Every structure is written in C-alpha cells, then in structure tokens.
Tab-separated table of C-alpha atoms and ligand atoms in Angstrom:
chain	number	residue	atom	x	y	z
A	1	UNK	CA	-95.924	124.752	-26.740
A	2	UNK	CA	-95.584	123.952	-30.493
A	3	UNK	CA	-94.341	127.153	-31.226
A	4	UNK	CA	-91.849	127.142	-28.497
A	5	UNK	CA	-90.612	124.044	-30.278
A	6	UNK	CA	-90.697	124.958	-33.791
A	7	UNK	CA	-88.522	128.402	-32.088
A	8	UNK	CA	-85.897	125.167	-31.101
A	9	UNK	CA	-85.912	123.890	-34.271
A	10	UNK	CA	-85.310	127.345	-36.069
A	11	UNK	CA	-82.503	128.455	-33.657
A	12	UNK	CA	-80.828	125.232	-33.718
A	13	UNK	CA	-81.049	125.409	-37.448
A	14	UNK	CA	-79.379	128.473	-37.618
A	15	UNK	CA	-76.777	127.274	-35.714
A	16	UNK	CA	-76.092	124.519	-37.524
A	17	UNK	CA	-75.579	126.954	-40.560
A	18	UNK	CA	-72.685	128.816	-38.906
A	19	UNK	CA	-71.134	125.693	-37.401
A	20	UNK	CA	-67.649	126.052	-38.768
A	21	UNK	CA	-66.204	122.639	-37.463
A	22	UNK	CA	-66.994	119.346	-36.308
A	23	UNK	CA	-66.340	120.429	-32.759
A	24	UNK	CA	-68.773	123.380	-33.416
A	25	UNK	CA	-71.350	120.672	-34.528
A	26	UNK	CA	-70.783	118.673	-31.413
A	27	UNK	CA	-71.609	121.975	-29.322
A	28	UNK	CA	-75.002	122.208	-30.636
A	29	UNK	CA	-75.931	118.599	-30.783
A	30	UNK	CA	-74.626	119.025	-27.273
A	31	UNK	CA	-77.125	121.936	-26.704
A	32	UNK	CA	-80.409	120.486	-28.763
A	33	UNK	CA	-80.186	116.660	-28.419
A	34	UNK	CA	-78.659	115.791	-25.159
A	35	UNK	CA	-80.239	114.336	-22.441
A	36	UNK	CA	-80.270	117.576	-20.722
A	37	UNK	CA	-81.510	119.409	-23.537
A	38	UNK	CA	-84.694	121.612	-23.412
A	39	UNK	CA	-86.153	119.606	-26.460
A	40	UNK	CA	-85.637	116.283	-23.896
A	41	UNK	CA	-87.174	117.863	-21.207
A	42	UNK	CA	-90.079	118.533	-23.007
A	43	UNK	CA	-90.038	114.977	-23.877
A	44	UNK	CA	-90.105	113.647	-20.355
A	45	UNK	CA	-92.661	116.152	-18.713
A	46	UNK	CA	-95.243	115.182	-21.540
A	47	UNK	CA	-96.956	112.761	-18.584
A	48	UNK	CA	-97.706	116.428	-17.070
A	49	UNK	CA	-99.719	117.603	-20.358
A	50	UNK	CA	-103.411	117.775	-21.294
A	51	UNK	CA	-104.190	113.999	-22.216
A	52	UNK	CA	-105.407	115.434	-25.573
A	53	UNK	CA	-102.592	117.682	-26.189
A	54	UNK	CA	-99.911	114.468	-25.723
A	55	UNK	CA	-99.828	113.040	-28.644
A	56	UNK	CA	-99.371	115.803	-30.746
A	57	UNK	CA	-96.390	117.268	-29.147
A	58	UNK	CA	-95.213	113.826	-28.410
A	59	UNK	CA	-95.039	113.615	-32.281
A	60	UNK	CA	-93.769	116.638	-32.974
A	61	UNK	CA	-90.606	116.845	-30.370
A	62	UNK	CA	-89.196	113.299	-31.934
A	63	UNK	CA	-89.929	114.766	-35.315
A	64	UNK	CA	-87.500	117.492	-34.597
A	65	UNK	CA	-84.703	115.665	-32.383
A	66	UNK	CA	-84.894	113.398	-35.758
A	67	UNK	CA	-84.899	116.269	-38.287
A	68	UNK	CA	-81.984	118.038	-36.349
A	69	UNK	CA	-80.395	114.999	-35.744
A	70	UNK	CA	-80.077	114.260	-39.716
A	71	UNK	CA	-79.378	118.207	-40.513
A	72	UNK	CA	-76.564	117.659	-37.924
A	73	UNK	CA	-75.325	114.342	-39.944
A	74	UNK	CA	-75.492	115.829	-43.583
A	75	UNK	CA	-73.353	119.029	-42.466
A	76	UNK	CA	-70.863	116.339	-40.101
A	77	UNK	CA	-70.423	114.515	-43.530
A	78	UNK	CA	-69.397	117.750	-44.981
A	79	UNK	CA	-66.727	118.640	-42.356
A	80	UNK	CA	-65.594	115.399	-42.261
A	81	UNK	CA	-64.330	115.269	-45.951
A	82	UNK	CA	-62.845	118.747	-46.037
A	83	UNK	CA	-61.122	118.408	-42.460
A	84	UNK	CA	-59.733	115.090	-43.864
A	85	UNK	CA	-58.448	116.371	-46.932
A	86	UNK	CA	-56.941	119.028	-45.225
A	87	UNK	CA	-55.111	116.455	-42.683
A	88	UNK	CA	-53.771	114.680	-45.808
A	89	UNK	CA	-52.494	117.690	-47.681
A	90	UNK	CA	-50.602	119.057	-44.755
A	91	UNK	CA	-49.305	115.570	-43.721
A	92	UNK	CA	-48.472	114.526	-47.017
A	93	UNK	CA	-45.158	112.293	-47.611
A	94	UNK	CA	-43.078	112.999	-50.365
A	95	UNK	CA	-41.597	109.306	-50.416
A	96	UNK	CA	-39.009	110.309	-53.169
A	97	UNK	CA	-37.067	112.381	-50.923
A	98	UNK	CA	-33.389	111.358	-49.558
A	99	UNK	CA	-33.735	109.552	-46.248
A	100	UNK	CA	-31.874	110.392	-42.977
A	101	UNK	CA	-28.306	108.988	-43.311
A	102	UNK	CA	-27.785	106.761	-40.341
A	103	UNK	CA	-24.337	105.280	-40.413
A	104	UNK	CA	-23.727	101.562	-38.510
A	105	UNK	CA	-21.195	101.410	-36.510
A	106	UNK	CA	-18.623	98.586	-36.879
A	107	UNK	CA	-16.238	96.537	-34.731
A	108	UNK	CA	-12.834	98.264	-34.515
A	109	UNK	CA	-9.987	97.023	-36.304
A	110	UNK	CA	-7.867	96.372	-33.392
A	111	UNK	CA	-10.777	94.274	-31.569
A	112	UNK	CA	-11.534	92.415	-34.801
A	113	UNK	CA	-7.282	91.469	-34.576
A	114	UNK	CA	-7.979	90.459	-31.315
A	115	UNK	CA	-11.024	88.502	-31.179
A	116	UNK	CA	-9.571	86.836	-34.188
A	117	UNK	CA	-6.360	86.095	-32.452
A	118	UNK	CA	-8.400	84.882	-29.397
A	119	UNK	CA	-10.426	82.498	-31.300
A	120	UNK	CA	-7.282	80.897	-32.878
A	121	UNK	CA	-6.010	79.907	-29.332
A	122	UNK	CA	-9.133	79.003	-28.095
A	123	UNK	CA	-9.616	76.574	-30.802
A	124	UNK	CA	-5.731	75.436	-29.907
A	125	UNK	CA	-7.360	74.861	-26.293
A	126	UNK	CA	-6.318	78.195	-24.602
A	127	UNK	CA	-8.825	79.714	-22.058
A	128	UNK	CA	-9.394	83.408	-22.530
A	129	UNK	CA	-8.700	85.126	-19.115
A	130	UNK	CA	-10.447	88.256	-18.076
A	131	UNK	CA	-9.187	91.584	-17.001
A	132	UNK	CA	-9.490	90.362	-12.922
A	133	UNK	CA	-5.919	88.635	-13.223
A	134	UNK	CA	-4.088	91.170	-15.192
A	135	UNK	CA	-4.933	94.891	-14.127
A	136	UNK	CA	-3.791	97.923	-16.069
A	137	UNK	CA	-2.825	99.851	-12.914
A	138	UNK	CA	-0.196	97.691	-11.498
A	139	UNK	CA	2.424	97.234	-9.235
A	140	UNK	CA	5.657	96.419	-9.769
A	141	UNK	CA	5.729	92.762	-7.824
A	142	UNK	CA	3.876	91.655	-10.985
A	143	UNK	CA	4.936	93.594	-13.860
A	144	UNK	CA	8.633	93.164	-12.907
A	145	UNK	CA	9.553	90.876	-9.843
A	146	UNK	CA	7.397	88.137	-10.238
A	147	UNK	CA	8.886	87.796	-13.803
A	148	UNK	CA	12.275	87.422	-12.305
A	149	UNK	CA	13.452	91.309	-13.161
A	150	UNK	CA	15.374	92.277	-10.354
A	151	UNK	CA	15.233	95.424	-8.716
A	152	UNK	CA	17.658	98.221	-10.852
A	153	UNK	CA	17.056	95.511	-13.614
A	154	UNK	CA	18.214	97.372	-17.184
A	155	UNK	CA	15.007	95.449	-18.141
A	156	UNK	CA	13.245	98.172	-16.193
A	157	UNK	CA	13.936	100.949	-17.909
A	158	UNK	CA	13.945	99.179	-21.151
A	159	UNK	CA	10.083	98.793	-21.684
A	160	UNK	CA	10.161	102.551	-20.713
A	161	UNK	CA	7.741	101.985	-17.747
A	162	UNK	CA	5.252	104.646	-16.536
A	163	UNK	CA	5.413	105.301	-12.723
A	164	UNK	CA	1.950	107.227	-11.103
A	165	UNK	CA	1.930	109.198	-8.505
A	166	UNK	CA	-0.731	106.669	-6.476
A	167	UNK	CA	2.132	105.137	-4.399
A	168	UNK	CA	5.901	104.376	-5.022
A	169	UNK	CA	5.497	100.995	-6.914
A	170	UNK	CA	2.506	101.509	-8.472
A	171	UNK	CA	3.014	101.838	-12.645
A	172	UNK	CA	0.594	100.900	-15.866
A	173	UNK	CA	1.806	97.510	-16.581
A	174	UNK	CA	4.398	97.646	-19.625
A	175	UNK	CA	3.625	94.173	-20.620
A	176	UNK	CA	0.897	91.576	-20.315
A	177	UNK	CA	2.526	89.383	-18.959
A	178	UNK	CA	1.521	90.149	-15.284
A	179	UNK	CA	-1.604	88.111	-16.331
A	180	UNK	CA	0.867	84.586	-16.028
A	181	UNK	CA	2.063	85.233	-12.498
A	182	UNK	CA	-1.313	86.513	-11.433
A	183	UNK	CA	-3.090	83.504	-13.228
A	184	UNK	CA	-0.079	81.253	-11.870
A	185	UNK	CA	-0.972	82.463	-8.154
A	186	UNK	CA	-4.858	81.974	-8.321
A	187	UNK	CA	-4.602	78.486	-9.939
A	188	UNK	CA	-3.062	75.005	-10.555
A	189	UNK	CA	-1.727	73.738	-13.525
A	190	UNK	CA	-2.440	72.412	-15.755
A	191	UNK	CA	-2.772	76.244	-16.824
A	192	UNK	CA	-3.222	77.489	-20.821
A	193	UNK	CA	-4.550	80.509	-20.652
A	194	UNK	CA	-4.331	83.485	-23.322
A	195	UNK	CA	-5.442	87.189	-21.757
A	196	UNK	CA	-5.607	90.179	-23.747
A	197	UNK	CA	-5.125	94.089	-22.776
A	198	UNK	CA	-3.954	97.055	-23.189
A	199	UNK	CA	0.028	98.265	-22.259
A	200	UNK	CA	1.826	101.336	-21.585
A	201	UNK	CA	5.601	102.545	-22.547
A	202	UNK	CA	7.260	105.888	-22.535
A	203	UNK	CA	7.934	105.949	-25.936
A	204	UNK	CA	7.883	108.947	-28.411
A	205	UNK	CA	4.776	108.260	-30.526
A	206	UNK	CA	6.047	106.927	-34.152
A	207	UNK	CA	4.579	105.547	-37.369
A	208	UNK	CA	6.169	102.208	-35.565
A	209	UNK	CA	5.792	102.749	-31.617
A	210	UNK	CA	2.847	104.535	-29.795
A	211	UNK	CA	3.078	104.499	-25.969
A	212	UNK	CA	-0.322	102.867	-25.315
A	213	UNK	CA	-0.550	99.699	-27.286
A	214	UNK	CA	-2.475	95.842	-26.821
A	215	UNK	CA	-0.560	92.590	-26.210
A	216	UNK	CA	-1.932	89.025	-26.308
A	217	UNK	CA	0.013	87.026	-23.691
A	218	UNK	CA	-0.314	83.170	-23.402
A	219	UNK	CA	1.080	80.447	-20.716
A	220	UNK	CA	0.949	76.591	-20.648
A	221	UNK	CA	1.962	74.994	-18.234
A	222	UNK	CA	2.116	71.444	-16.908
A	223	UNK	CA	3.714	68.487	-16.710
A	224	UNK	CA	6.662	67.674	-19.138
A	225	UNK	CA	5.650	70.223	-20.955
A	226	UNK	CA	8.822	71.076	-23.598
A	227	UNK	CA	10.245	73.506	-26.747
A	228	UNK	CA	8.255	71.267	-28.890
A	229	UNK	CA	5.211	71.998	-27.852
A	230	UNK	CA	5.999	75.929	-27.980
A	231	UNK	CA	7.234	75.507	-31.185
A	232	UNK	CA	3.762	73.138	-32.812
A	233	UNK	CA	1.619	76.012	-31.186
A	234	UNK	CA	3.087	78.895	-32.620
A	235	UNK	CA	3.700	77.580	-36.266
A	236	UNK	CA	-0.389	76.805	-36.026
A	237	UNK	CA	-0.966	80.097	-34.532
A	238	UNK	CA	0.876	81.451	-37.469
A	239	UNK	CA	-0.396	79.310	-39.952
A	240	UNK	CA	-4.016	79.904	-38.553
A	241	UNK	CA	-3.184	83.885	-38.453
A	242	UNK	CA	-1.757	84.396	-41.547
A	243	UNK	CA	-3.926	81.968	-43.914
A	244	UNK	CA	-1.780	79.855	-45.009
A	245	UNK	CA	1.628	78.009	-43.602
A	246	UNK	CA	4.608	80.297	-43.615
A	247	UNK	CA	8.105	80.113	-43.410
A	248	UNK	CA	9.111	80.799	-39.972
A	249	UNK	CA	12.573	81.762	-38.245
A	250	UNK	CA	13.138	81.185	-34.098
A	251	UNK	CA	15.515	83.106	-33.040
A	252	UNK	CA	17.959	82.980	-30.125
A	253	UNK	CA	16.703	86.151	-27.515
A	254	UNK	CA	16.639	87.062	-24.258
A	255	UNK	CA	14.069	87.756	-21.705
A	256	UNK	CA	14.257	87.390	-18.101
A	257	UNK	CA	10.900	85.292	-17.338
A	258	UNK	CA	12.286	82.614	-19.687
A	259	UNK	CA	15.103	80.440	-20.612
A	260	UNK	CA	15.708	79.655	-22.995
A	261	UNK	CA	13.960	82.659	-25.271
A	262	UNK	CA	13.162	82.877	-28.711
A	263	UNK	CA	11.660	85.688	-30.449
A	264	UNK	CA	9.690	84.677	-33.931
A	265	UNK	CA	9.990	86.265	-37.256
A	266	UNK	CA	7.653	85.140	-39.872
A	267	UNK	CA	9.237	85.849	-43.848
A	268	UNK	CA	7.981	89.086	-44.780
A	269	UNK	CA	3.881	89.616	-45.796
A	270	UNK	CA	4.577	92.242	-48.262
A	271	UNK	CA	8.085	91.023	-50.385
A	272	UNK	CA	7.919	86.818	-49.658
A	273	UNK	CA	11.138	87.020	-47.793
A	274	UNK	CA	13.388	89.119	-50.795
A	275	UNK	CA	13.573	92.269	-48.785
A	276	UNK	CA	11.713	95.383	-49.031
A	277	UNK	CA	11.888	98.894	-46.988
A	278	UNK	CA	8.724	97.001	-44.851
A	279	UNK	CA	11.446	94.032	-43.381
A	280	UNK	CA	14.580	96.911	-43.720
A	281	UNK	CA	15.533	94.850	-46.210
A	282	UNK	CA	15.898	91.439	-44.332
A	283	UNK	CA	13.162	89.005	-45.687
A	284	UNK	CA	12.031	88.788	-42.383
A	285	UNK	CA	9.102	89.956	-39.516
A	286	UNK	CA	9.450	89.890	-35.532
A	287	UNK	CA	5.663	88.710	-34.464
A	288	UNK	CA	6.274	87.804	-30.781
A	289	UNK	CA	8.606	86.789	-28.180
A	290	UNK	CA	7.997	82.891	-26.489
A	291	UNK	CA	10.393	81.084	-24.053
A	292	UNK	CA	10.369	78.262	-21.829
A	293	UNK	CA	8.923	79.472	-18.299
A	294	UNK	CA	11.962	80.236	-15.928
A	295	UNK	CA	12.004	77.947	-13.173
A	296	UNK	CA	12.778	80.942	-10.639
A	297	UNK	CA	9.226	82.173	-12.104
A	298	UNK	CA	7.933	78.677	-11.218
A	299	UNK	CA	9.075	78.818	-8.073
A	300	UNK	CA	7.929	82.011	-7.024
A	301	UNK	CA	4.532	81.416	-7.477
A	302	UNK	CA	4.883	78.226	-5.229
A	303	UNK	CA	4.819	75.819	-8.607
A	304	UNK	CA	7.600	73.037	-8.557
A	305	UNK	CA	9.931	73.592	-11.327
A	306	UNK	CA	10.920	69.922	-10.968
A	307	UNK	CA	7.392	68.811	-11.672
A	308	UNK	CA	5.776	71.184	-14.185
A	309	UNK	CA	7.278	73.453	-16.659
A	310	UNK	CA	5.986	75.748	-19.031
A	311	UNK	CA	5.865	77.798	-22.139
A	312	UNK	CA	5.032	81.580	-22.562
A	313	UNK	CA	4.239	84.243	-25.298
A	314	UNK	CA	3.411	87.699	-25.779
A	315	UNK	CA	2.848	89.516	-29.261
A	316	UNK	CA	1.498	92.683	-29.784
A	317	UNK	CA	-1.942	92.942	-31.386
A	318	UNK	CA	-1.052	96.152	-33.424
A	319	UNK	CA	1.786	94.489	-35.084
A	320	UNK	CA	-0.013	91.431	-36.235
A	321	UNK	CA	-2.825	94.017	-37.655
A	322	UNK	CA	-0.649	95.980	-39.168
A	323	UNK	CA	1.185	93.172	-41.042
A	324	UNK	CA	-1.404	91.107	-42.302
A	325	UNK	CA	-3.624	94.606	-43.724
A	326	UNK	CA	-0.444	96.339	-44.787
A	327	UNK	CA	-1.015	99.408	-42.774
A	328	UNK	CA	2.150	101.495	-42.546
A	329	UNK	CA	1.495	103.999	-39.450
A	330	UNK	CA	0.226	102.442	-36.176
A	331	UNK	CA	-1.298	106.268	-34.914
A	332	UNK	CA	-3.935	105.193	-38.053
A	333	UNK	CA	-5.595	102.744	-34.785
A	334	UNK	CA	-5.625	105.475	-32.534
A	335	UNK	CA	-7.206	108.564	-34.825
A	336	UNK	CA	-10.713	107.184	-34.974
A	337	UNK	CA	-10.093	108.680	-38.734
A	338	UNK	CA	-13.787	107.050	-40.431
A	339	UNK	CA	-11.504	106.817	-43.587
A	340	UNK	CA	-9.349	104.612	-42.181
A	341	UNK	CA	-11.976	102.778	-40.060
A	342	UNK	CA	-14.080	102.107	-42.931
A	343	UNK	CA	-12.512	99.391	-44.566
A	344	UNK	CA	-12.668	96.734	-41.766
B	401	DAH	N1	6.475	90.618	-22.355
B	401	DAH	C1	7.326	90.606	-23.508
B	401	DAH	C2	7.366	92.003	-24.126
B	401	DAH	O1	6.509	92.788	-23.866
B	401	DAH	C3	6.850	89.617	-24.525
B	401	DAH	C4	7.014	88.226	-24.040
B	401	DAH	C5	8.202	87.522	-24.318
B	401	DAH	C6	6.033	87.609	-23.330
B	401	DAH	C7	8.366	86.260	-23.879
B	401	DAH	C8	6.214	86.314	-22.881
B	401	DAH	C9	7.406	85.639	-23.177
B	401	DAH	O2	5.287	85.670	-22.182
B	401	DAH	O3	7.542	84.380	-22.720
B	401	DAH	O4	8.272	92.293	-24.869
C-alpha cells in the first residue's frame, strides 16, 4: 500500500517535470488530485483497512495530495509569468503610431442653404411643408394648369419641362410651385407656408444652369393681404439672408400665377452694385420671382378671390448659395468633389 503510493507520488512527479503548459498542469492535477483520482480513492476506502494500518496511510495519502498539490502550485507560478509575458509581448501597443483616419461627414452645402433659408421664414412665421403636398413626379394639372398656364402655354416649353413615359401628363415638376395649389386644395387660409424640393428642366448643363436644381417656394394668403406685405417679407428675408440690409430693386415681370409680378434683384455681393463680369456688368442680382396670387389661381382651388388674396415666391436655393459663398460653377454642388465640400 505505501509503496503503491509513494509509485503515485513519483509518477505524478515526473509528470509535473514535463508539463509544458498550464493546461498540461491542469491534466495531471486532473489525474492525481481529483475526486476521482486513485490517490482519493485510497482515501475513501481507508474504513476498509486494518484498524492499525489506518492511520498511517491516512497520513501519508494527505501528505502527498498536499506535497503534489504545492509541486503543482510552484511550477503553475512559473507558467503563469512566462505565458503572461509572452501575451504582453505579442499584444504589445505601440501607442506612437498614426491612428486610423476616420473622416466626419458634414451637412451638404446645398442643405445647409436650405435649412438656413427655412429657418429665416419660419422665424417670419412660415410653416415648413413636407414633400406630401408637392411631389417630384407630377402631373401637369399642378405644375401648369392649376397655376393658370394654359394648355400650348409658351410658358410650357419655357421651363423646358421633362415629360416620362408613365402616362401622357405625367412630368418632374419644373417648379415648386405645385406645393401652393396642392397646399391651397388641402387647406384654408389663412395659409403661409414655405416647402422646399428639388426641380427638373431640360437645360444643357452650364457653369450657370444644371437641369436638376432646388427651389424654396412660399405662399400667404388671407384676408387683405397686399404688395406691402410681399414687399416687408422679402426685404427681411434678404436682410436676414444676406447679413446685413441691402439695397434692393423690384422689378416689373411676368408670370402667369400672379399679377402683378415682380422679380427681385439684390445690388451685387461681389462689386457693391459698380458692375463686375459676376452682375454682366449691371450692379445688380435676380434672387427670386414674387407676385400677388392671381385670382383665377384663387378661384380654382375653390378660394374667393373677393375675400382672401395672396402673395407668392419662389427662389432657387443654388443661386442664393452661390451668391452669398462666391462660387462661380453650380456643377461644383453636384460633383461630391471633397475639395469643394470641405469648406462648409
Ligand atoms: N415658379 C417660378 C419659377 O420657377 C418662380 C416663382 C415666381 C414662384 C413667382 C412664385 C411666384 O411662387 O409667385 O421661375
């Protein structure tokens, strides 16, 4: 019996000697010291031995468990601090390296115009209208005879006007000012609503003209509502826009949703109004188009011209970018060029 343990002790020792790992050292703990271990079993049939005999192997089995148990420590310790050093050699951070470049992305120059535009009316008391009253796809009751353009109109053809092949009188709007009559239909006044978007014309693609393009269209209207009022809004829009009050020109113009029209020039950003190849030479900048709600627009959206009346506007978003930042090619919006991007 003794010897048989003292062979345990030996063999396990032995193997503790070639353990190579931890995990090697957990195998023979695993072997010599668990519960099913022969060394345990020993332990628990010692009720079976010779009376006289007990104590003496009794003694001598926890002896070993606790001598192989401490070999087993000493040599863990070992492993432990070389397996360790290893891990920190080969995961070692060399925290003066370059870090990954992640670049932020920022708000496009075109949406900052807008938001900025947005916020200008809204503060003015304007409601910002979503997309559900002024569709890109369109048809032409509210791009064109809603807005008093009648059928074989020159008007037509003059905004250029993409047809699709969904149905006969189906085109992408040319202006935003389908938002109005839809808005106009759907509600009461008083209405003073702005709605932004995006418009399409057939136009060869220029530093000046591209064919897709964003508009900012606006409508009051309500009771004794007059040219005044068109006129206060604008000049604060302006004044807002621009930073600080400039001079402003209304001119005479024509468009067939409103009479009478006026289309607004601003004095130029770039020369203060003494002519430069920006203004062709004339001291002055067309920023929108505006005009008095045409009571045949009124009317056809079941609104009493003889009790409410109106004014409208529509300026292009590009154009009001372009001006204030002195950018000379509007294809620069459309090129995603990071350059260009960059320094909004
Ligand atoms: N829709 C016009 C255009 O695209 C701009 C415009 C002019 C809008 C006068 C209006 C307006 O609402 O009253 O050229």
């Amino acid at each position: 019996m003794e010897q048989k343990i003292l062979d345990i002790k030996n063999n396990a020792l032995s193997e503790i000697e070639k353990a190579a790992s931890i995990k090697d050292l957990e195998e023979v703990k695993n072997k010599y010291l668990s519960r099913s271990s022969e060394l345990n079993n020993m332990k628990k049939s010692l009720k079976d031995l010779d009376p006289q005999m007990r104590p003496k192997i009794g003694a001598l089995t926890n002896e070993v468990s606790k001598f192989l148990e401490e070999q087993l420590q000493v040599k863990y310790d070992e492993f432990y601090k070389i397996e360790l050093n290893q891990k920190l050699q080969s995961e070692k951070i060399d925290v003066t390296l370059d870090g990954t470049y992640n670049p932020i992305g920022r708000v496009h120059p075109l949406t900052q115009t807008q938001n900025e535009i947005v916020e200008i009316f809204e503060h003015l008391g304007f409601s910002l209208i979503e997309n559900q009253y002024s569709p890109e796809v369109e048809v032409e009751k509210y791009n064109f005879d809603l807005l008093n353009v009648p059928k074989e109109h020159p008007a037509r053809d003059v905004q250029d006007t993409y047809y699709t092949h969904l149905a006969p009188n189906v085109i992408l709007r040319s202006q935003t000012s389908n938002a109005q009559v839809r808005q106009m239909q759907n509600s009461r006044p008083p209405i003073k609503i702005i709605s932004p978007g995006r418009v399409y014309r057939n136009e060869s693609v220029s530093a000046r003209k591209n064919n897709l393009f964003h508009q900012i269209e606006g409508l009051y209207v309500d009771k004794d509502v007059n040219f005044g009022h068109l006129k206060g809004v604008l000049n604060e829009f302006i004044r807002l826009y621009f930073g600080s009050a400039r001079p402003t020109r209304f001119r005479n113009s024509f468009f067939p949703f409103t009479e009478p029209s006026a289309e607004i020039d601003v004095q130029c950003i770039m020369c203060q109004g003494k002519g430069c190849s920006v203004c062709s030479g004339s001291g002055w900048l067309e920023i929108l188009g505006s005009g008095m709600v045409d009571p045949n627009v009124l009317s056809a959206v079941g609104i009493d011209p003889d009790v409410y009346s109106g004014f409208a506007f529509g300026m292009g978003i590009e154009r009001l970018a372009m001006l204030k930042y002195a950018i000379d090619d509007i294809r620069l919006f459309f090129n995603n060029d990071e350059r260009f991007l960059k320094q909004f």
